[in-house]
Coordinates of C-alpha atoms and ligand atoms in Angstrom, one line a residue:
X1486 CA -17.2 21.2 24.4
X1487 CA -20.8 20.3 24.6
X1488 CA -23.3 18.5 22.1
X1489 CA -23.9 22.0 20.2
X1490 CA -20.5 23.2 20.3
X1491 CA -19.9 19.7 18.5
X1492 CA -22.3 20.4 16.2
X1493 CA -21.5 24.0 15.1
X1494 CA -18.1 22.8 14.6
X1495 CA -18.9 19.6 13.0
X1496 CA -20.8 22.2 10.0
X1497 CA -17.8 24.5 10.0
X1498 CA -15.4 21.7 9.6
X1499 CA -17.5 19.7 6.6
X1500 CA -17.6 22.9 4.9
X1501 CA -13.4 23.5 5.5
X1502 CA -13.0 19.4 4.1
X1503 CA -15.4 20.6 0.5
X1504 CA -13.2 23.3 0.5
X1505 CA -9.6 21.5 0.9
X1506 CA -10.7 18.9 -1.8
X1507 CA -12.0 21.7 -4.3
X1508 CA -8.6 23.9 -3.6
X1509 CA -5.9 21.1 -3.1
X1510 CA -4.5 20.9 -6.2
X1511 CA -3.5 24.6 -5.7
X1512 CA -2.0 23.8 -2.4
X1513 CA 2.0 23.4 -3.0
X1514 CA 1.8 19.8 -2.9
X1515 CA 5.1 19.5 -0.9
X1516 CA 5.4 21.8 2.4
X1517 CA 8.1 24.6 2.3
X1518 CA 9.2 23.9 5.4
X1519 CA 12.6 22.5 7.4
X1520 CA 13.1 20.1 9.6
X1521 CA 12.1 21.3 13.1
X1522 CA 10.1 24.3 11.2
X1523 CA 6.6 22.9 13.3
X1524 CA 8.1 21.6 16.3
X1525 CA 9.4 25.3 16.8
X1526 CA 5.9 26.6 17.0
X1527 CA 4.3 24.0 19.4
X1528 CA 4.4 24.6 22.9
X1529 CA 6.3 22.7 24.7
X1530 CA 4.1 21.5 27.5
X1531 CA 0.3 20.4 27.3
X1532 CA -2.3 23.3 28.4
X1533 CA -3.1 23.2 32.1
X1534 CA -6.7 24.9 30.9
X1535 CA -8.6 23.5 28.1
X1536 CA -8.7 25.7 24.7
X1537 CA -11.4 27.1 22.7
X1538 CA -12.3 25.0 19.5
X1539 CA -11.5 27.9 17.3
X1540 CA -7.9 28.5 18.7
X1541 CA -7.3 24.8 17.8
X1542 CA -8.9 25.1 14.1
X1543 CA -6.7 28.4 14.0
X1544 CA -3.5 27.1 15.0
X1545 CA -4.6 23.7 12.6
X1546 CA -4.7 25.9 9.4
X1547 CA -1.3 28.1 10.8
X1548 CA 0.8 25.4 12.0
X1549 CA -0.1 22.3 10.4
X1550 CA -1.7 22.8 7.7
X1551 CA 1.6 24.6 5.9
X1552 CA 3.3 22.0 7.3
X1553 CA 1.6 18.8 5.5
X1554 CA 2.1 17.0 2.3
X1555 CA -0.5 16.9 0.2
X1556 CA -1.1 13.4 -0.4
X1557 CA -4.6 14.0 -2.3
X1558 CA -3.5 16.4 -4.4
X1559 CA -3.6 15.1 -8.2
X1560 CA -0.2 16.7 -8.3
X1561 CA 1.3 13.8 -6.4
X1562 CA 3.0 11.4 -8.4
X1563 CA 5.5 10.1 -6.0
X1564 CA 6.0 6.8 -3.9
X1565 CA 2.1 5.1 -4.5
X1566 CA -1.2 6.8 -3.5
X1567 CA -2.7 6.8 -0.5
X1568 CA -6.3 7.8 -2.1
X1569 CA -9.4 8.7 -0.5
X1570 CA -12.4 9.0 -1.6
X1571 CA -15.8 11.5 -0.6
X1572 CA -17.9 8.1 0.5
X1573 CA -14.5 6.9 2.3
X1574 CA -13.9 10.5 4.5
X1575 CA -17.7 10.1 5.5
X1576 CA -17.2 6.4 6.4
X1577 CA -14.1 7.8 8.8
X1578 CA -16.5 9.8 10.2
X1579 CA -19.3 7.9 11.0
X1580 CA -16.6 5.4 12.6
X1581 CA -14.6 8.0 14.6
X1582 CA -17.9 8.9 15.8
X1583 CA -19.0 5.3 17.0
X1584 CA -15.9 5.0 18.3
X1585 CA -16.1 1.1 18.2
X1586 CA -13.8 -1.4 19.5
X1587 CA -14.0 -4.4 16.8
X1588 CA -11.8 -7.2 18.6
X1589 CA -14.8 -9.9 19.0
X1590 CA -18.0 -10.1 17.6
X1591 CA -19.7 -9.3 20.7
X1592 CA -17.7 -5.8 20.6
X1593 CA -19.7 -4.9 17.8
X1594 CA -21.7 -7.4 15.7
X1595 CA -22.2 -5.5 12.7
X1596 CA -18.6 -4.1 12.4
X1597 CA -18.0 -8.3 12.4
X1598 CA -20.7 -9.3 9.9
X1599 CA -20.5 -6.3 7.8
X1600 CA -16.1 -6.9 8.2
X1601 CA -17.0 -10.7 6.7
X1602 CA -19.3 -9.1 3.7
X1603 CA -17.1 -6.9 2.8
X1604 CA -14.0 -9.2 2.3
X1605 CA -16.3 -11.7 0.5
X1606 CA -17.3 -8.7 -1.8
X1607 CA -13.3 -8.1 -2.4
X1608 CA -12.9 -11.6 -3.4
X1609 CA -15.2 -11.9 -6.0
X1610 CA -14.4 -7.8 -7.2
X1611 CA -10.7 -8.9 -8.1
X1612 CA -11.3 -12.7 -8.6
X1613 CA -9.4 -14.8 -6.2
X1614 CA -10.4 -18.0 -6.1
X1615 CA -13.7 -19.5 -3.8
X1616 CA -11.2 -21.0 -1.4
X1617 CA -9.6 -17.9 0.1
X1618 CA -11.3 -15.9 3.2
X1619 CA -10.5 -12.3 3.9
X1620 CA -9.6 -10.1 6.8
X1621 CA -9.1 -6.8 7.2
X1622 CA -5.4 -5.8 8.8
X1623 CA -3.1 -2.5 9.4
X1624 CA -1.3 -2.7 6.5
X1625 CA 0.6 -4.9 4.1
X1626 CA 3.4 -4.9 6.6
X1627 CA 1.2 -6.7 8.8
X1628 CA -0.5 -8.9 6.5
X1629 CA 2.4 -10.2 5.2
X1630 CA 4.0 -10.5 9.1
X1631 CA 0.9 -12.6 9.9
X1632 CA 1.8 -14.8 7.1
X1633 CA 5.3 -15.4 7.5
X1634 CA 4.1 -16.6 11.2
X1635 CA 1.4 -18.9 9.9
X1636 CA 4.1 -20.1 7.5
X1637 CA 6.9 -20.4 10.3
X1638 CA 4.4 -21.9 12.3
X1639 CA 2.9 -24.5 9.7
X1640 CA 6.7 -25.4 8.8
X1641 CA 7.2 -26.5 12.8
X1642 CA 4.0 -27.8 13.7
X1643 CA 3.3 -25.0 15.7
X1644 CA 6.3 -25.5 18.0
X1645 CA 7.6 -22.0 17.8
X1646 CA 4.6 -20.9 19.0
X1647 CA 4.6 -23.5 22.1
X1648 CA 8.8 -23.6 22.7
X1649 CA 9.9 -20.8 21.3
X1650 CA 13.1 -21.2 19.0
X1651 CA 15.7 -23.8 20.1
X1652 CA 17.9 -22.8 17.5
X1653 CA 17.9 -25.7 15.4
X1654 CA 15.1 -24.5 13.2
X1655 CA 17.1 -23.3 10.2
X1656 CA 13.9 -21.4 8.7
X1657 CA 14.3 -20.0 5.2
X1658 CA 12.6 -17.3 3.6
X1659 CA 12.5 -16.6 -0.3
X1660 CA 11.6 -13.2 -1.9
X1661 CA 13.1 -11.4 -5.2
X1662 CA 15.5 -8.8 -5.0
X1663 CA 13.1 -6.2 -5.9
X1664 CA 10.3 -7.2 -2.7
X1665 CA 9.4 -4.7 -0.8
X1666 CA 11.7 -3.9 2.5
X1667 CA 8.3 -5.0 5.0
X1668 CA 9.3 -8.4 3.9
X1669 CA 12.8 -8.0 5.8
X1670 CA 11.0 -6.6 8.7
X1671 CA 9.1 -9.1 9.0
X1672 CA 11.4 -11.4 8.9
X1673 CA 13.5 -9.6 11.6
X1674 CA 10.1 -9.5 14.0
X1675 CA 9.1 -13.2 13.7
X1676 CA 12.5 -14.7 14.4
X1677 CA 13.4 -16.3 11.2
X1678 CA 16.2 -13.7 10.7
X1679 CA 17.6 -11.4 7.8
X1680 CA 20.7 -14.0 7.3
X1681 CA 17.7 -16.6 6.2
X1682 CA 16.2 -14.5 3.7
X1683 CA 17.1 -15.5 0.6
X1684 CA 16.8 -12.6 -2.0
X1685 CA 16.7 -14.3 -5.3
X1686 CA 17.9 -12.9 -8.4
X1687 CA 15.2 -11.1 -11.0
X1688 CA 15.6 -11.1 -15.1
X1689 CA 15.7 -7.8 -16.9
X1690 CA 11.8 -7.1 -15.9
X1691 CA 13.0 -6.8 -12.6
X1692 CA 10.7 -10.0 -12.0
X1693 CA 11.6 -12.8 -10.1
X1694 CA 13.6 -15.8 -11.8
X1695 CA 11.8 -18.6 -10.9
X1696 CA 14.3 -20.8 -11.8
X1697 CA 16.6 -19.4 -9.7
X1698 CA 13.9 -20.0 -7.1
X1699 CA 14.1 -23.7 -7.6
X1700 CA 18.0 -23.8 -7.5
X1701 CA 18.2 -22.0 -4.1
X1702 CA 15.1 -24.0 -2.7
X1703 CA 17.5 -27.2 -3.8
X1704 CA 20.5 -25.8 -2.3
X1705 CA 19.3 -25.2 0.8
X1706 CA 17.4 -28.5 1.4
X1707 CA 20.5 -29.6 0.4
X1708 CA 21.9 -28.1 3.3
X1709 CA 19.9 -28.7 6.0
X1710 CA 17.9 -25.9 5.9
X1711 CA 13.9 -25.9 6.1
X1712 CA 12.6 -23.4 3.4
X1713 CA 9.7 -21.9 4.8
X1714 CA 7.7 -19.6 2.7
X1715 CA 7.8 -17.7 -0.7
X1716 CA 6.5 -14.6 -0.7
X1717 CA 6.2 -13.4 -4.6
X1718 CA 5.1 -9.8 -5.8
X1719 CA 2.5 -8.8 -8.0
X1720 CA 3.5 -5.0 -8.7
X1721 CA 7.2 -4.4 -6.6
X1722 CA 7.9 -1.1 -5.3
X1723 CA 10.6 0.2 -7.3
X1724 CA 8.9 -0.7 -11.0
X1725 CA 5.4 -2.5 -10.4
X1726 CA 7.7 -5.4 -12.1
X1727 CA 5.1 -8.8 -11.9
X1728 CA 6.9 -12.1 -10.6
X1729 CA 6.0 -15.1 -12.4
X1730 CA 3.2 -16.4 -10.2
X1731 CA 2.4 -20.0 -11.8
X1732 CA 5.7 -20.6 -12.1
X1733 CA 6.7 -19.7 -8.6
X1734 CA 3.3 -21.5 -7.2
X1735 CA 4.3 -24.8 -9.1
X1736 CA 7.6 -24.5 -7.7
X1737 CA 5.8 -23.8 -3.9
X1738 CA 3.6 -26.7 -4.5
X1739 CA 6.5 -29.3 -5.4
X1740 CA 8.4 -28.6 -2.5
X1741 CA 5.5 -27.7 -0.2
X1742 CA 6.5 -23.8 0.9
X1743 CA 4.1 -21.7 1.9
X1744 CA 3.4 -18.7 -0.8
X1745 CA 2.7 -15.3 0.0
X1746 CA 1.1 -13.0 -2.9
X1747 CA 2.6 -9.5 -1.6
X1748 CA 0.0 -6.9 -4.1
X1749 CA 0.1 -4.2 -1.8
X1750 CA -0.6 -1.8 -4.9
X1751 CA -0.9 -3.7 -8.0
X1752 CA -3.4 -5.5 -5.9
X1753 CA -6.0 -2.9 -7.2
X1754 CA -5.6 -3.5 -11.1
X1755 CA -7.0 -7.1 -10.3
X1756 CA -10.7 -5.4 -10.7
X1757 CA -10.3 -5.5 -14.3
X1758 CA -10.9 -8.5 -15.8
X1759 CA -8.1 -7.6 -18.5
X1760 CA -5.3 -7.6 -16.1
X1761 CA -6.4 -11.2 -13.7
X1762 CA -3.2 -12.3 -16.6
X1763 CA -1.2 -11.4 -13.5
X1764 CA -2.4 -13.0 -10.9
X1765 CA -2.7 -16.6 -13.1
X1766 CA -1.5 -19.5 -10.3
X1767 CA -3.3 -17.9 -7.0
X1768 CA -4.6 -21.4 -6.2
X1769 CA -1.2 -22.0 -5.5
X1770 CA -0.9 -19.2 -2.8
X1771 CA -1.7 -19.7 0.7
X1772 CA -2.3 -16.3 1.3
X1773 CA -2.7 -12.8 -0.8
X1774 CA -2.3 -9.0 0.3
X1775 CA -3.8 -6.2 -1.5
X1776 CA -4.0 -2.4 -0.3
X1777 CA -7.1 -1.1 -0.8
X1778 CA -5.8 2.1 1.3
X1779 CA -3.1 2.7 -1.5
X1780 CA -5.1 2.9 -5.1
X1781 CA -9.0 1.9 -4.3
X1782 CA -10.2 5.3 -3.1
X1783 CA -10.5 3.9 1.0
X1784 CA -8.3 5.9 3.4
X1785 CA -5.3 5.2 5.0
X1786 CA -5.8 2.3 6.7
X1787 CA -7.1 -0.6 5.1
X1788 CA -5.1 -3.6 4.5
X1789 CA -7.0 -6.6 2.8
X1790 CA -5.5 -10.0 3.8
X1791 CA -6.8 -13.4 2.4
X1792 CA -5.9 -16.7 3.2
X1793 CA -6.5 -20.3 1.8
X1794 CA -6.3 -21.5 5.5
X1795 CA -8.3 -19.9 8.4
X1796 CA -7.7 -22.7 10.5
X1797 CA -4.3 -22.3 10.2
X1798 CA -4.6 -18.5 10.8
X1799 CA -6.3 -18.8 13.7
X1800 CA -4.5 -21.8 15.7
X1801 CA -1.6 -19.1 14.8
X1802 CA -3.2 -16.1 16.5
X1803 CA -5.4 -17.4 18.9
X1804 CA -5.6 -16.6 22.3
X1805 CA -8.7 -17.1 25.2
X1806 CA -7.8 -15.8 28.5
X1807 CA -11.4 -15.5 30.5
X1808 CA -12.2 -12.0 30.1
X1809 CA -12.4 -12.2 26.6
X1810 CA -14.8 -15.6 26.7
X1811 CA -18.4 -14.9 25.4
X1812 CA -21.5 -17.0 25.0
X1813 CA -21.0 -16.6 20.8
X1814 CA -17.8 -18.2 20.9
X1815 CA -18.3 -21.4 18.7
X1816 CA -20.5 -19.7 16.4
X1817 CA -18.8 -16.3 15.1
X1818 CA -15.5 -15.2 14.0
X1819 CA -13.7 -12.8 17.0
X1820 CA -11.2 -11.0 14.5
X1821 CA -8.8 -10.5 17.6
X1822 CA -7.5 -14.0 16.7
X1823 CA -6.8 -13.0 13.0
X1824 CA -4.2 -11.0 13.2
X1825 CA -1.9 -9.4 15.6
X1826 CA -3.4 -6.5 17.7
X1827 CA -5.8 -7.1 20.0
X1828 CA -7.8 -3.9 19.8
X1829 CA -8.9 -2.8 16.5
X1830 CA -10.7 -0.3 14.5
X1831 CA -13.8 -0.6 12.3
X1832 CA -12.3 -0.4 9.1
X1833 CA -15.0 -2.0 7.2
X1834 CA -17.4 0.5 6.9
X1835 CA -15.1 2.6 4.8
X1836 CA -14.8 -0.5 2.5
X1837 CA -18.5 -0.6 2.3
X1838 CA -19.2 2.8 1.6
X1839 CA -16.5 2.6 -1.2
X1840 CA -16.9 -0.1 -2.3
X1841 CA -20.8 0.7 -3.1
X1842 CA -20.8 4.3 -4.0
X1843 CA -18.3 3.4 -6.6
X1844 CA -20.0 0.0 -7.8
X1845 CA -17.9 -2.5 -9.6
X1846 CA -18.2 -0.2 -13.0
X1847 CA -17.7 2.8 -11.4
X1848 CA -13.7 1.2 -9.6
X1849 CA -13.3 0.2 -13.0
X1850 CA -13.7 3.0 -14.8
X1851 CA -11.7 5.3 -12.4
X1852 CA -8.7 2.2 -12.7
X1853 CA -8.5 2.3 -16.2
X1854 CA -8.5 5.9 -16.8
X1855 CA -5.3 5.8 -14.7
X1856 CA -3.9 3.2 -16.4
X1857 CA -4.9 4.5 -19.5
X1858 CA -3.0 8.2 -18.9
X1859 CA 0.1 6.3 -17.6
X1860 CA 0.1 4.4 -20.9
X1861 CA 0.0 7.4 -22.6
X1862 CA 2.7 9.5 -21.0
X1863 CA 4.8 6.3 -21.2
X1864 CA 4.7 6.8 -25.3
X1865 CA 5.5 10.2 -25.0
X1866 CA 8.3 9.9 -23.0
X1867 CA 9.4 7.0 -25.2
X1868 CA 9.6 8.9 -28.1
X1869 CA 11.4 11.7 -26.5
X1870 CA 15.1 12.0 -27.8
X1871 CA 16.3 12.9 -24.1
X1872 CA 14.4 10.5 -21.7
X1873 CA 14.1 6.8 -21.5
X1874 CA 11.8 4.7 -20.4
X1875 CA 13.9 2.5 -17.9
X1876 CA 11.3 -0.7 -16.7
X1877 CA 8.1 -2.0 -18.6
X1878 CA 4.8 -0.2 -17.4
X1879 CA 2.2 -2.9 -16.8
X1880 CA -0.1 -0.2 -15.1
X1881 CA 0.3 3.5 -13.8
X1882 CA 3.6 3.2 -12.6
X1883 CA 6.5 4.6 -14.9
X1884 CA 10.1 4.6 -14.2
X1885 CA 12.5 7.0 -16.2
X1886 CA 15.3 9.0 -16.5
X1887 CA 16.6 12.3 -18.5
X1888 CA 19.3 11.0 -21.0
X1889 CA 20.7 13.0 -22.9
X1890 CA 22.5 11.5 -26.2
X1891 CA 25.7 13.6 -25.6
X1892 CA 25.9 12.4 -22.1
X1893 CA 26.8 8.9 -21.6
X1894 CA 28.5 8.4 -18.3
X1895 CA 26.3 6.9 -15.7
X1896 CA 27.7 8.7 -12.4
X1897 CA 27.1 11.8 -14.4
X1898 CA 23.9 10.5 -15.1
X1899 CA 22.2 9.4 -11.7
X1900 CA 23.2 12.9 -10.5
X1901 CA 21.6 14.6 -13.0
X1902 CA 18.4 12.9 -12.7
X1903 CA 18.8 13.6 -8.8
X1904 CA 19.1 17.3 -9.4
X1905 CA 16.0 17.0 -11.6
X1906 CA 13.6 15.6 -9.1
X1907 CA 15.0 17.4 -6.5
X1908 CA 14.1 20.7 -8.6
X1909 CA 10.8 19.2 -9.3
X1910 CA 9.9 18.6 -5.3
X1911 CA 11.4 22.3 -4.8
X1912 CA 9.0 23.4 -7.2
X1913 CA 5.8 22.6 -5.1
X1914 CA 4.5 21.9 -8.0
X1915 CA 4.6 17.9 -8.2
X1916 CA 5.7 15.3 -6.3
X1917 CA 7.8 12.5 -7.7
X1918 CA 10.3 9.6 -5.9
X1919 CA 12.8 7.8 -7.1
X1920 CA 14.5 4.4 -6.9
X1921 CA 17.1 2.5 -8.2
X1922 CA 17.1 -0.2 -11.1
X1923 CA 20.0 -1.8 -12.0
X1924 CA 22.2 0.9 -10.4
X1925 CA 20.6 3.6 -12.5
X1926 CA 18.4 6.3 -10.6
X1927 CA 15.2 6.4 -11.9
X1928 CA 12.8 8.9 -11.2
X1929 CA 9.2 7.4 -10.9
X1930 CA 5.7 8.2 -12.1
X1931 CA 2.7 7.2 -10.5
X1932 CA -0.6 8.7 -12.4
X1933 CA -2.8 6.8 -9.2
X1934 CA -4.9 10.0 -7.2
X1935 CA -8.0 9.9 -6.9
X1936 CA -9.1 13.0 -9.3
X1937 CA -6.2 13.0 -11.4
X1938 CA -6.5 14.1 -14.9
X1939 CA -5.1 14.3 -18.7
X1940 CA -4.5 18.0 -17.7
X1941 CA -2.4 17.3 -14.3
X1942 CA -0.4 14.6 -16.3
X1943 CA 0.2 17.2 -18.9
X1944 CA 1.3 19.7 -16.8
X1945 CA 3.2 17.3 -14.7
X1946 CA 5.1 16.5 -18.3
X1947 CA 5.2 20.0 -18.8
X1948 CA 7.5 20.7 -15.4
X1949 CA 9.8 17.8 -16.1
X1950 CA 10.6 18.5 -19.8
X1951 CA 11.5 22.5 -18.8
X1952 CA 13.4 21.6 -15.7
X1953 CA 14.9 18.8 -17.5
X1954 CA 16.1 22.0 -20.7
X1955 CA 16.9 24.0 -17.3
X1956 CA 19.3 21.8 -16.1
X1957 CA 21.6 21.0 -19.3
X1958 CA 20.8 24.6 -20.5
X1959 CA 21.6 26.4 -17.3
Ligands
LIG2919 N1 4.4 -4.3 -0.3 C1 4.6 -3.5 -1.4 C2 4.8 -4.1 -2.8 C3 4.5 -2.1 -1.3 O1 4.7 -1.3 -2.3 C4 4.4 -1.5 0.0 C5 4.3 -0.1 0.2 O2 4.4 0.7 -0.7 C6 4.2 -2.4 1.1 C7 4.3 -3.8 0.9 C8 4.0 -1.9 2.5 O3 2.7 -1.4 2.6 P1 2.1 -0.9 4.0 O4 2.5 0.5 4.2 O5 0.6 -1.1 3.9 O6 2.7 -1.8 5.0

């Protein structure tokens, strides 16, 4: 392909992206297809010729295209959004084309500064205190990895790091029942192990308990152990459930443990000033995750990560082997020793582009409004005789189940309410997930996509309600 091939193609595809964002809402927004259905029409080897650009786009909108779910549509309500945004897909491809390796400063100067602006922008959008300095990772998997190692390594004085274990650590790891399972993983990756992961009991928000917290932390110092880090959650998976932060970072502070704020998704909500309520006690946290690539319009990925300590952050990550030495070294930050991967991608300019084409009014107008349906929907549903409301809703997020009164047994109730979402993802008409509180499926809401609307929530209540009559009815 040459320059005006790239070109012609470029037009053609801009115009195919307006389209797909006009049309995807019609789009079923969950592929009809089987496992193995794509794989089957792939060849099975690599071209020994190169391939015209249009049998590519062809076999893109035959193969592929069928074969996606549509994440953007405003008809999905499942898991939490990955949004986008129009000023965030031209971002992608500004940085796709610059093709920019961001692992130093010298690698690309602005992608650094701009990287540093950005984050400082963040902070002050959702309030975190002065003290904290942001960095853009992966995803909240990673975040929170780095800081369980800053945590492990703060707890040893660095000696993992240097040594390695010797097996007499005894680390401890807190989290509620309810955390998300990247804290596990992470646990399993830096060493500390799944057997020292203390999952604490949560009250009947499915929040953390904090006193329950305290009792274990006791226990195990008790025991010999050496409790290493809390990591509390500000919107869990299964129910956006908040844990109680001051109370956990009081608790952190008395026995010195590192907190982590996991706020992969609720993260977002912390642009209104009306709901900071939640994240009262953040001096107390050493470090803070928030998704920006889940509800704040910027694609998939964009991970922000904050920490009280960048010294610490650092001294955990860094590395100088000669070939990465340049002349700048004592006077800029080289991201490379902020995280993990070496190599990494300039995901800032996304943030930038969102973050002003939006404006501050503009995030928190399109926040609310989702908020504001979700809180709506939730009374309806309340004040339906055959579904209950099964977990508070402190923002989109709301967790259910079909009930009806002459139906009382709870086995025959979980598979009921499976048979109803899985009629609903059949449908291709929405896209709902479920989870499981207190042993009770629940089928969850989330009213987070970009361009939803009243109407898409309406319909969306629509489908359930008449599946719902389907099912009992026959
Ligand atoms: N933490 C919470 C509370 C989440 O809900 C999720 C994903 O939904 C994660 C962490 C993991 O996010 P990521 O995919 O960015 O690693």
């Amino acid at each position: 392909m040459d320059n005006e091939e790239f070109r012609k193609h470029a037009h053609q595809l801009v115009d195919w992206m307006a389209d797909y964002f006009e049309e995807v809402e019609d789009y079923p927004v969950k592929p009809d297809v089987h496992p193995g259905d794509i794989l089957e029409q792939l060849a099975e080897t690599a071209p020994e010729q190169g391939e015209a650009f249009d049998a590519l786009f062809e076999d893109f909108k035959k193969i592929i295209l069928p074969g996606m779910t549509h994440w953007q549509s405003p008809n999905f309500m499942g898991y939490f959004p990955a949004n986008n945004s129009y000023p965030s897909v031209l971002a992608e491809m500004l940085t796709a084309t610059l093709g920019a390796q961001c692992m130093s400063w010298l690698t690309s100067p602005a992608a650094t500064e701009l990287e540093e602006r950005a984050m400082t922008w963040m902070r002050k959008l959702i309030a975190l205190p002065d003290s904290f300095t942001g960095v853009i990772q992966s995803t909240a998997s990673t975040s929170t990895l780095c800081a369980l190692l800053m945590a492990r390594e703060r707890a040893t004085g660095f000696a993992i790091n240097n040594k390695g274990f010797t097996g007499d650590e005894n680390l401890t790891v807190y989290c509620s029942s309810e955390t998300h399972s990247s804290i596990e993983k992470d646990i399993k990756i830096a060493g500390i192990g799944r057997d020292n992961l203390r999952l604490i009991a949560v009250d009947e928000h499915y929040a953390l308990k904090a006193g329950a917290l305290e009792t274990a932390l006791r226990n195990d110092l008790q025991a010999g152990y050496q409790p290493a880090a809390v990591v509390a959650t500000l919107g869990t998976t299964g129910s956006t459930a908040m844990d109680p932060l001051k109370e956990i970072g009081d608790i952190c502070s008395k026995y010195d443990v590192s907190l982590h704020v996991d706020a992969a998704y609720a993260g977002t909500a912390l642009l209104l000033p009306e709901m900071r309520w939640m994240s009262e006690g953040m001096v107390h946290a050493d470090s803070f995750v928030f998704n920006p690539h889940k509800w704040m319009f910027t694609n998939f990925d964009c991970s922000a990560f904050f920490v009280q300590d960048e010294n610490l952050l650092v001294r955990t990550f860094e590395i100088m082997p000669e070939y990465l030495k340049t002349p700048e070294d004592q006077r800029v930050k080289n991201y490379r020793d902020w995280g993990i991967p070496l190599g990494r991608r300039f995901r800032a300019l996304k943030l930038w582009f969102v973050l002003r084409s939006f404006g501050r009014e503009g995030l928190q107008q399109k926040v609310r409004h989702h908020i504001s349906l979700a809180q709506d929907l939730k009374k309806r549903i309340s004040n339906h005789r055959d579904f209950k409301i099964l977990a508070p809703v402190p923002l989109n997020t709301i967790c259910f189940r079909f009930q009806p009164p002459h139906i009382s047994d709870e086995q025959k109730l979980n598979e009921l309410n499976k048979q109803l979402l899985d009629q609903i993802q059949e449908s291709g008409k929405l896209f709902l997930t479920h989870t499981k509180l207190d042993g009770k499926y629940t089928i969850r809401m989330v009213i987070g996509s970009t361009n939803v609307q009243e109407r898409h929530v309406e319909k969306a209540w629509g489908l359930l309600q008449q599946a719902a009559m389907k099912l009992i009815n026959g």
